[in-house]
Every structure is written in C-alpha cells, then in structure tokens.
Amino acid sequence: MAGKRTCRGRILFIDDLVTYEANTPDLLQKEFEAAVDDYVETCAQVGKAPQRPFKGLFNVRVPPALHRAAALRAARDGVALNEVVVKALTMYLERPRRRESLREPALTP
C-alpha cells in the first residue's frame, strides 16, 4: 500500500529471531512488549530458557592492590577506572588465544 509507514523492530543479541511492527512509535512499544511475552512463552513451551541481552554492567572482584594501582593509573592518565577496564577487556579479547591456562603463573626472566 503506497504511503503506508510502518515502524519495525527486532530484539538484538539473542540467537532467536523476534520481530514486531506497528504504525506508530507508541504502538511499537506495545508490540515490542507483546513480542517479548510471546518469546518467553514460546521458550517455556519448547523447554528452553529465554536468552537475555547483556546490560553492560557487571561486578569485578580484584585484589585491593590491583584496584588501587588501576585507580591511581587511571587518575594519572585522566580517565575513569571504567575506561581502564574496558581497554583491558578489549586488549584481552583482541589478542590471539594462548594454549596456556590463565591460572598458570607468568614466568619471569
């Protein structure tokens, strides 16, 4: 139909395809909620746990000395401690995977 405007959405960061659509943003919100409810109900019917997108928020437990050193370095560099953690995770994920366990102590020359 010419001139018809439709808002569409898709739930990201889950393996299943869940979509919804409506003619206005307000109705799109309702359709989104209905799609999530349907997804959760369908998962229950097929006996699987629904996936949940990551919030981007998690607690990290580190030794106090490491916490202090990271906070001091962040302050010297003029960045937030959160930025230090993001950079460290990014570097960890981008480097080639090693065969050694991360639990093994590093050898010093």
mmCIF file of N, CA and C in Angstrom:
data_model
loop_
_atom_site.group_PDB
_atom_site.id
_atom_site.type_symbol
_atom_site.label_atom_id
_atom_site.label_comp_id
_atom_site.label_asym_id
_atom_site.label_seq_id
_atom_site.Cartn_x
_atom_site.Cartn_y
_atom_site.Cartn_z
ATOM 1 N N MET A 1 0.861 -1.182 0.000
ATOM 2 C CA MET A 1 0.000 0.000 0.000
ATOM 3 C C MET A 1 0.899 1.234 0.000
ATOM 4 N N ALA A 2 0.750 2.118 -0.973
ATOM 5 C CA ALA A 2 1.583 3.302 -1.114
ATOM 6 C C ALA A 2 1.349 4.264 0.038
ATOM 7 N N GLY A 3 2.444 4.876 0.535
ATOM 8 C CA GLY A 3 2.331 5.861 1.590
ATOM 9 C C GLY A 3 2.213 5.290 2.989
ATOM 10 N N LYS A 4 2.099 3.991 3.127
ATOM 11 C CA LYS A 4 1.961 3.389 4.452
ATOM 12 C C LYS A 4 3.302 3.427 5.180
ATOM 13 N N ARG A 5 3.294 3.940 6.377
ATOM 14 C CA ARG A 5 4.504 3.987 7.190
ATOM 15 C C ARG A 5 4.397 2.952 8.292
ATOM 16 N N THR A 6 5.415 2.132 8.371
ATOM 17 C CA THR A 6 5.424 1.080 9.369
ATOM 18 C C THR A 6 6.729 1.137 10.143
ATOM 19 N N CYS A 7 6.625 1.092 11.457
ATOM 20 C CA CYS A 7 7.794 1.003 12.335
ATOM 21 C C CYS A 7 8.052 -0.474 12.588
ATOM 22 N N ARG A 8 9.301 -0.863 12.479
ATOM 23 C CA ARG A 8 9.650 -2.267 12.695
ATOM 24 C C ARG A 8 10.739 -2.365 13.743
ATOM 25 N N GLY A 9 10.767 -3.490 14.427
ATOM 26 C CA GLY A 9 11.805 -3.722 15.425
ATOM 27 C C GLY A 9 12.192 -5.179 15.460
ATOM 28 N N ARG A 10 13.373 -5.419 16.047
ATOM 29 C CA ARG A 10 13.889 -6.781 16.210
ATOM 30 C C ARG A 10 14.686 -6.798 17.499
ATOM 31 N N ILE A 11 14.532 -7.853 18.283
ATOM 32 C CA ILE A 11 15.288 -7.972 19.529
ATOM 33 C C ILE A 11 16.707 -8.402 19.178
ATOM 34 N N LEU A 12 17.669 -7.612 19.622
ATOM 35 C CA LEU A 12 19.069 -7.866 19.320
ATOM 36 C C LEU A 12 19.737 -8.714 20.399
ATOM 37 N N PHE A 13 20.850 -9.318 20.029
ATOM 38 C CA PHE A 13 21.738 -10.046 20.932
ATOM 39 C C PHE A 13 21.148 -11.322 21.498
ATOM 40 N N ILE A 14 20.197 -11.883 20.777
ATOM 41 C CA ILE A 14 19.726 -13.224 21.097
ATOM 42 C C ILE A 14 19.781 -14.019 19.798
ATOM 43 N N ASP A 15 19.890 -15.339 19.901
ATOM 44 C CA ASP A 15 20.016 -16.168 18.709
ATOM 45 C C ASP A 15 18.696 -16.344 17.964
ATOM 46 N N ASP A 16 17.592 -16.253 18.666
ATOM 47 C CA ASP A 16 16.281 -16.413 18.035
ATOM 48 C C ASP A 16 15.864 -15.118 17.335
ATOM 49 N N LEU A 17 15.069 -15.253 16.298
ATOM 50 C CA LEU A 17 14.573 -14.092 15.577
ATOM 51 C C LEU A 17 13.221 -13.691 16.162
ATOM 52 N N VAL A 18 13.182 -12.518 16.771
ATOM 53 C CA VAL A 18 11.943 -11.983 17.340
ATOM 54 C C VAL A 18 11.749 -10.591 16.759
ATOM 55 N N THR A 19 10.678 -10.420 15.970
ATOM 56 C CA THR A 19 10.406 -9.138 15.328
ATOM 57 C C THR A 19 9.017 -8.643 15.722
ATOM 58 N N TYR A 20 8.792 -7.370 15.452
ATOM 59 C CA TYR A 20 7.499 -6.756 15.751
ATOM 60 C C TYR A 20 7.365 -5.518 14.879
ATOM 61 N N GLU A 21 6.135 -5.071 14.671
ATOM 62 C CA GLU A 21 5.910 -3.872 13.860
ATOM 63 C C GLU A 21 4.606 -3.210 14.257
ATOM 64 N N ALA A 22 4.507 -1.920 13.935
ATOM 65 C CA ALA A 22 3.301 -1.141 14.221
ATOM 66 C C ALA A 22 3.345 0.124 13.379
ATOM 67 N N ASN A 23 2.241 0.846 13.362
ATOM 68 C CA ASN A 23 2.141 2.069 12.557
ATOM 69 C C ASN A 23 2.596 3.326 13.289
ATOM 70 N N THR A 24 2.751 3.252 14.615
ATOM 71 C CA THR A 24 3.199 4.421 15.372
ATOM 72 C C THR A 24 4.218 3.967 16.429
ATOM 73 N N PRO A 25 5.062 4.876 16.880
ATOM 74 C CA PRO A 25 6.014 4.512 17.931
ATOM 75 C C PRO A 25 5.344 4.023 19.219
ATOM 76 N N ASP A 26 4.213 4.618 19.587
ATOM 77 C CA ASP A 26 3.512 4.167 20.794
ATOM 78 C C ASP A 26 3.029 2.723 20.642
ATOM 79 N N LEU A 27 2.459 2.416 19.492
ATOM 80 C CA LEU A 27 2.011 1.044 19.249
ATOM 81 C C LEU A 27 3.195 0.095 19.132
ATOM 82 N N LEU A 28 4.331 0.606 18.636
ATOM 83 C CA LEU A 28 5.530 -0.229 18.521
ATOM 84 C C LEU A 28 5.983 -0.710 19.895
ATOM 85 N N GLN A 29 5.904 0.161 20.892
ATOM 86 C CA GLN A 29 6.268 -0.231 22.258
ATOM 87 C C GLN A 29 5.373 -1.369 22.741
ATOM 88 N N LYS A 30 4.085 -1.267 22.472
ATOM 89 C CA LYS A 30 3.150 -2.330 22.880
ATOM 90 C C LYS A 30 3.444 -3.631 22.135
ATOM 91 N N GLU A 31 3.749 -3.521 20.854
ATOM 92 C CA GLU A 31 4.082 -4.711 20.065
ATOM 93 C C GLU A 31 5.389 -5.341 20.530
ATOM 94 N N PHE A 32 6.337 -4.493 20.915
ATOM 95 C CA PHE A 32 7.591 -4.999 21.471
ATOM 96 C C PHE A 32 7.317 -5.826 22.723
ATOM 97 N N GLU A 33 6.531 -5.274 23.633
ATOM 98 C CA GLU A 33 6.201 -5.973 24.875
ATOM 99 C C GLU A 33 5.473 -7.284 24.582
ATOM 100 N N ALA A 34 4.560 -7.260 23.621
ATOM 101 C CA ALA A 34 3.836 -8.481 23.240
ATOM 102 C C ALA A 34 4.797 -9.503 22.639
ATOM 103 N N ALA A 35 5.770 -9.044 21.837
ATOM 104 C CA ALA A 35 6.740 -9.950 21.225
ATOM 105 C C ALA A 35 7.625 -10.603 22.288
ATOM 106 N N VAL A 36 8.024 -9.821 23.287
ATOM 107 C CA VAL A 36 8.835 -10.374 24.379
ATOM 108 C C VAL A 36 8.024 -11.405 25.154
ATOM 109 N N ASP A 37 6.783 -11.071 25.473
ATOM 110 C CA ASP A 37 5.914 -12.026 26.184
ATOM 111 C C ASP A 37 5.756 -13.311 25.386
ATOM 112 N N ASP A 38 5.546 -13.181 24.081
ATOM 113 C CA ASP A 38 5.382 -14.353 23.221
ATOM 114 C C ASP A 38 6.676 -15.170 23.178
ATOM 115 N N TYR A 39 7.814 -14.497 23.110
ATOM 116 C CA TYR A 39 9.109 -15.178 23.090
ATOM 117 C C TYR A 39 9.313 -15.981 24.376
ATOM 118 N N VAL A 40 9.031 -15.367 25.511
ATOM 119 C CA VAL A 40 9.190 -16.048 26.798
ATOM 120 C C VAL A 40 8.237 -17.238 26.887
ATOM 121 N N GLU A 41 7.004 -17.055 26.453
ATOM 122 C CA GLU A 41 6.010 -18.143 26.471
ATOM 123 C C GLU A 41 6.432 -19.284 25.536
ATOM 124 N N THR A 42 6.908 -18.944 24.354
ATOM 125 C CA THR A 42 7.358 -19.966 23.400
ATOM 126 C C THR A 42 8.540 -20.746 23.958
ATOM 127 N N CYS A 43 9.471 -20.047 24.572
ATOM 128 C CA CYS A 43 10.619 -20.729 25.195
ATOM 129 C C CYS A 43 10.147 -21.718 26.259
ATOM 130 N N ALA A 44 9.179 -21.314 27.064
ATOM 131 C CA ALA A 44 8.644 -22.209 28.104
ATOM 132 C C ALA A 44 7.986 -23.435 27.470
ATOM 133 N N GLN A 45 7.266 -23.218 26.384
ATOM 134 C CA GLN A 45 6.583 -24.330 25.715
ATOM 135 C C GLN A 45 7.562 -25.338 25.122
ATOM 136 N N VAL A 46 8.699 -24.853 24.608
ATOM 137 C CA VAL A 46 9.670 -25.766 23.998
ATOM 138 C C VAL A 46 10.739 -26.215 24.996
ATOM 139 N N GLY A 47 10.630 -25.756 26.225
ATOM 140 C CA GLY A 47 11.529 -26.205 27.278
ATOM 141 C C GLY A 47 12.936 -25.634 27.238
ATOM 142 N N LYS A 48 13.068 -24.382 26.832
ATOM 143 C CA LYS A 48 14.393 -23.758 26.859
ATOM 144 C C LYS A 48 14.313 -22.415 27.573
ATOM 145 N N ALA A 49 15.438 -22.027 28.126
ATOM 146 C CA ALA A 49 15.492 -20.744 28.842
ATOM 147 C C ALA A 49 15.618 -19.618 27.824
ATOM 148 N N PRO A 50 14.847 -18.546 28.005
ATOM 149 C CA PRO A 50 14.969 -17.413 27.083
ATOM 150 C C PRO A 50 16.330 -16.730 27.255
ATOM 151 N N GLN A 51 16.893 -16.277 26.159
ATOM 152 C CA GLN A 51 18.143 -15.527 26.237
ATOM 153 C C GLN A 51 17.838 -14.103 26.666
ATOM 154 N N ARG A 52 18.809 -13.512 27.336
ATOM 155 C CA ARG A 52 18.654 -12.134 27.772
ATOM 156 C C ARG A 52 19.834 -11.320 27.261
ATOM 157 N N PRO A 53 19.584 -10.167 26.649
ATOM 158 C CA PRO A 53 20.696 -9.318 26.206
ATOM 159 C C PRO A 53 21.536 -8.870 27.400
ATOM 160 N N PHE A 54 22.803 -8.617 27.155
ATOM 161 C CA PHE A 54 23.689 -8.136 28.210
ATOM 162 C C PHE A 54 23.386 -6.689 28.536
ATOM 163 N N LYS A 55 23.495 -6.338 29.810
ATOM 164 C CA LYS A 55 23.259 -4.964 30.237
ATOM 165 C C LYS A 55 24.504 -4.094 30.068
ATOM 166 N N GLY A 56 25.679 -4.730 30.067
ATOM 167 C CA GLY A 56 26.903 -3.946 30.015
ATOM 168 C C GLY A 56 27.362 -3.515 31.389
ATOM 169 N N LEU A 57 26.832 -4.169 32.381
ATOM 170 C CA LEU A 57 27.153 -3.836 33.766
ATOM 171 C C LEU A 57 27.436 -5.125 34.506
ATOM 172 N N PHE A 58 28.607 -5.204 35.156
ATOM 173 C CA PHE A 58 28.913 -6.374 35.960
ATOM 174 C C PHE A 58 29.927 -6.001 37.032
ATOM 175 N N ASN A 59 29.937 -6.759 38.106
ATOM 176 C CA ASN A 59 30.886 -6.536 39.189
ATOM 177 C C ASN A 59 32.139 -7.339 38.937
ATOM 178 N N VAL A 60 33.270 -6.748 39.232
ATOM 179 C CA VAL A 60 34.546 -7.426 39.074
ATOM 180 C C VAL A 60 35.247 -7.422 40.421
ATOM 181 N N ARG A 61 35.658 -8.599 40.873
ATOM 182 C CA ARG A 61 36.405 -8.692 42.131
ATOM 183 C C ARG A 61 37.881 -8.819 41.806
ATOM 184 N N VAL A 62 38.667 -7.889 42.309
ATOM 185 C CA VAL A 62 40.112 -7.896 42.100
ATOM 186 C C VAL A 62 40.796 -7.691 43.444
ATOM 187 N N PRO A 63 42.043 -8.090 43.555
ATOM 188 C CA PRO A 63 42.772 -7.834 44.800
ATOM 189 C C PRO A 63 42.843 -6.330 45.071
ATOM 190 N N PRO A 64 42.770 -5.932 46.339
ATOM 191 C CA PRO A 64 42.806 -4.497 46.669
ATOM 192 C C PRO A 64 44.012 -3.766 46.072
ATOM 193 N N ALA A 65 45.174 -4.402 46.040
ATOM 194 C CA ALA A 65 46.360 -3.733 45.493
ATOM 195 C C ALA A 65 46.196 -3.450 44.000
ATOM 196 N N LEU A 66 45.585 -4.374 43.278
ATOM 197 C CA LEU A 66 45.341 -4.173 41.850
ATOM 198 C C LEU A 66 44.317 -3.056 41.637
ATOM 199 N N HIS A 67 43.287 -3.037 42.454
ATOM 200 C CA HIS A 67 42.261 -1.994 42.393
ATOM 201 C C HIS A 67 42.909 -0.625 42.599
ATOM 202 N N ARG A 68 43.736 -0.529 43.624
ATOM 203 C CA ARG A 68 44.409 0.732 43.941
ATOM 204 C C ARG A 68 45.323 1.156 42.799
ATOM 205 N N ALA A 69 46.131 0.217 42.302
ATOM 206 C CA ALA A 69 47.059 0.546 41.217
ATOM 207 C C ALA A 69 46.314 1.003 39.968
ATOM 208 N N ALA A 70 45.223 0.332 39.634
ATOM 209 C CA ALA A 70 44.438 0.711 38.456
ATOM 210 C C ALA A 70 43.803 2.086 38.649
ATOM 211 N N ALA A 71 43.288 2.351 39.844
ATOM 212 C CA ALA A 71 42.668 3.652 40.123
ATOM 213 C C ALA A 71 43.710 4.774 40.055
ATOM 214 N N LEU A 72 44.901 4.524 40.593
ATOM 215 C CA LEU A 72 45.962 5.540 40.548
ATOM 216 C C LEU A 72 46.406 5.796 39.108
ATOM 217 N N ARG A 73 46.554 4.725 38.329
ATOM 218 C CA ARG A 73 46.963 4.879 36.931
ATOM 219 C C ARG A 73 45.886 5.630 36.145
ATOM 220 N N ALA A 74 44.630 5.287 36.375
ATOM 221 C CA ALA A 74 43.533 5.982 35.692
ATOM 222 C C ALA A 74 43.557 7.470 36.030
ATOM 223 N N ALA A 75 43.770 7.789 37.302
ATOM 224 C CA ALA A 75 43.817 9.195 37.716
ATOM 225 C C ALA A 75 44.983 9.920 37.034
ATOM 226 N N ARG A 76 46.161 9.256 36.985
ATOM 227 C CA ARG A 76 47.322 9.868 36.317
ATOM 228 C C ARG A 76 47.061 10.084 34.828
ATOM 229 N N ASP A 77 46.352 9.136 34.216
ATOM 230 C CA ASP A 77 46.059 9.225 32.783
ATOM 231 C C ASP A 77 44.852 10.116 32.486
ATOM 232 N N GLY A 78 44.146 10.541 33.536
ATOM 233 C CA GLY A 78 42.983 11.410 33.348
ATOM 234 C C GLY A 78 41.784 10.706 32.747
ATOM 235 N N VAL A 79 41.643 9.413 33.067
ATOM 236 C CA VAL A 79 40.496 8.648 32.561
ATOM 237 C C VAL A 79 39.771 7.996 33.736
ATOM 238 N N ALA A 80 38.563 7.552 33.492
ATOM 239 C CA ALA A 80 37.787 6.853 34.513
ATOM 240 C C ALA A 80 38.286 5.414 34.643
ATOM 241 N N LEU A 81 38.160 4.853 35.821
ATOM 242 C CA LEU A 81 38.540 3.460 36.042
ATOM 243 C C LEU A 81 37.768 2.542 35.098
ATOM 244 N N ASN A 82 36.534 2.872 34.808
ATOM 245 C CA ASN A 82 35.736 2.085 33.867
ATOM 246 C C ASN A 82 36.430 2.008 32.503
ATOM 247 N N GLU A 83 37.006 3.099 32.054
ATOM 248 C CA GLU A 83 37.695 3.113 30.762
ATOM 249 C C GLU A 83 38.916 2.186 30.783
ATOM 250 N N VAL A 84 39.601 2.132 31.923
ATOM 251 C CA VAL A 84 40.741 1.228 32.061
ATOM 252 C C VAL A 84 40.273 -0.227 31.901
ATOM 253 N N VAL A 85 39.169 -0.569 32.541
ATOM 254 C CA VAL A 85 38.648 -1.934 32.469
ATOM 255 C C VAL A 85 38.202 -2.256 31.043
ATOM 256 N N VAL A 86 37.534 -1.326 30.384
ATOM 257 C CA VAL A 86 37.101 -1.546 29.007
ATOM 258 C C VAL A 86 38.308 -1.779 28.103
ATOM 259 N N LYS A 87 39.350 -0.960 28.261
ATOM 260 C CA LYS A 87 40.561 -1.137 27.446
ATOM 261 C C LYS A 87 41.214 -2.488 27.719
ATOM 262 N N ALA A 88 41.281 -2.877 28.995
ATOM 263 C CA ALA A 88 41.898 -4.161 29.343
ATOM 264 C C ALA A 88 41.114 -5.322 28.746
ATOM 265 N N LEU A 89 39.790 -5.294 28.832
ATOM 266 C CA LEU A 89 38.967 -6.360 28.251
ATOM 267 C C LEU A 89 39.118 -6.396 26.740
ATOM 268 N N THR A 90 39.158 -5.234 26.118
ATOM 269 C CA THR A 90 39.311 -5.165 24.668
ATOM 270 C C THR A 90 40.640 -5.775 24.240
ATOM 271 N N MET A 91 41.709 -5.415 24.934
ATOM 272 C CA MET A 91 43.025 -5.970 24.607
ATOM 273 C C MET A 91 43.032 -7.480 24.812
ATOM 274 N N TYR A 92 42.414 -7.942 25.871
ATOM 275 C CA TYR A 92 42.350 -9.377 26.154
ATOM 276 C C TYR A 92 41.620 -10.124 25.035
ATOM 277 N N LEU A 93 40.517 -9.578 24.588
ATOM 278 C CA LEU A 93 39.705 -10.238 23.560
ATOM 279 C C LEU A 93 40.330 -10.153 22.172
ATOM 280 N N GLU A 94 41.142 -9.143 21.922
ATOM 281 C CA GLU A 94 41.742 -8.980 20.601
ATOM 282 C C GLU A 94 43.020 -9.779 20.410
ATOM 283 N N ARG A 95 43.672 -10.175 21.484
ATOM 284 C CA ARG A 95 44.945 -10.888 21.328
ATOM 285 C C ARG A 95 44.682 -12.345 20.954
ATOM 286 N N PRO A 96 45.651 -12.965 20.287
ATOM 287 C CA PRO A 96 45.484 -14.380 19.946
ATOM 288 C C PRO A 96 45.350 -15.225 21.202
ATOM 289 N N ARG A 97 44.589 -16.261 21.095
ATOM 290 C CA ARG A 97 44.345 -17.139 22.246
ATOM 291 C C ARG A 97 45.585 -17.979 22.516
ATOM 292 N N ARG A 98 45.987 -18.044 23.768
ATOM 293 C CA ARG A 98 47.144 -18.840 24.159
ATOM 294 C C ARG A 98 46.685 -20.209 24.594
ATOM 295 N N ARG A 99 47.571 -21.182 24.457
ATOM 296 C CA ARG A 99 47.258 -22.543 24.889
ATOM 297 C C ARG A 99 47.361 -22.689 26.399
ATOM 298 N N GLU A 100 48.216 -21.887 27.029
ATOM 299 C CA GLU A 100 48.393 -22.000 28.479
ATOM 300 C C GLU A 100 47.143 -21.517 29.211
ATOM 301 N N SER A 101 46.934 -22.066 30.355
ATOM 302 C CA SER A 101 45.829 -21.639 31.199
ATOM 303 C C SER A 101 46.135 -20.261 31.765
ATOM 304 N N LEU A 102 45.107 -19.458 31.947
ATOM 305 C CA LEU A 102 45.298 -18.151 32.569
ATOM 306 C C LEU A 102 45.654 -18.289 34.045
ATOM 307 N N ARG A 103 45.415 -19.449 34.610
ATOM 308 C CA ARG A 103 45.702 -19.652 36.028
ATOM 309 C C ARG A 103 47.179 -19.938 36.294
ATOM 310 N N GLU A 104 47.913 -20.267 35.257
ATOM 311 C CA GLU A 104 49.322 -20.551 35.439
ATOM 312 C C GLU A 104 50.071 -19.263 35.690
ATOM 313 N N PRO A 105 50.990 -19.258 36.659
ATOM 314 C CA PRO A 105 51.735 -18.033 36.929
ATOM 315 C C PRO A 105 52.667 -17.686 35.776
ATOM 316 N N ALA A 106 52.832 -16.394 35.546
ATOM 317 C CA ALA A 106 53.731 -15.955 34.483
ATOM 318 C C ALA A 106 55.161 -16.209 34.909
ATOM 319 N N LEU A 107 55.969 -16.637 33.971
ATOM 320 C CA LEU A 107 57.394 -16.865 34.247
ATOM 321 C C LEU A 107 58.126 -15.555 34.079
ATOM 322 N N THR A 108 59.002 -15.246 35.023
ATOM 323 C CA THR A 108 59.795 -14.026 34.913
ATOM 324 C C THR A 108 61.204 -14.400 34.523
ATOM 325 N N PRO A 109 61.821 -13.653 33.607
ATOM 326 C CA PRO A 109 63.182 -13.987 33.168
ATOM 327 C C PRO A 109 64.213 -13.750 34.248
#
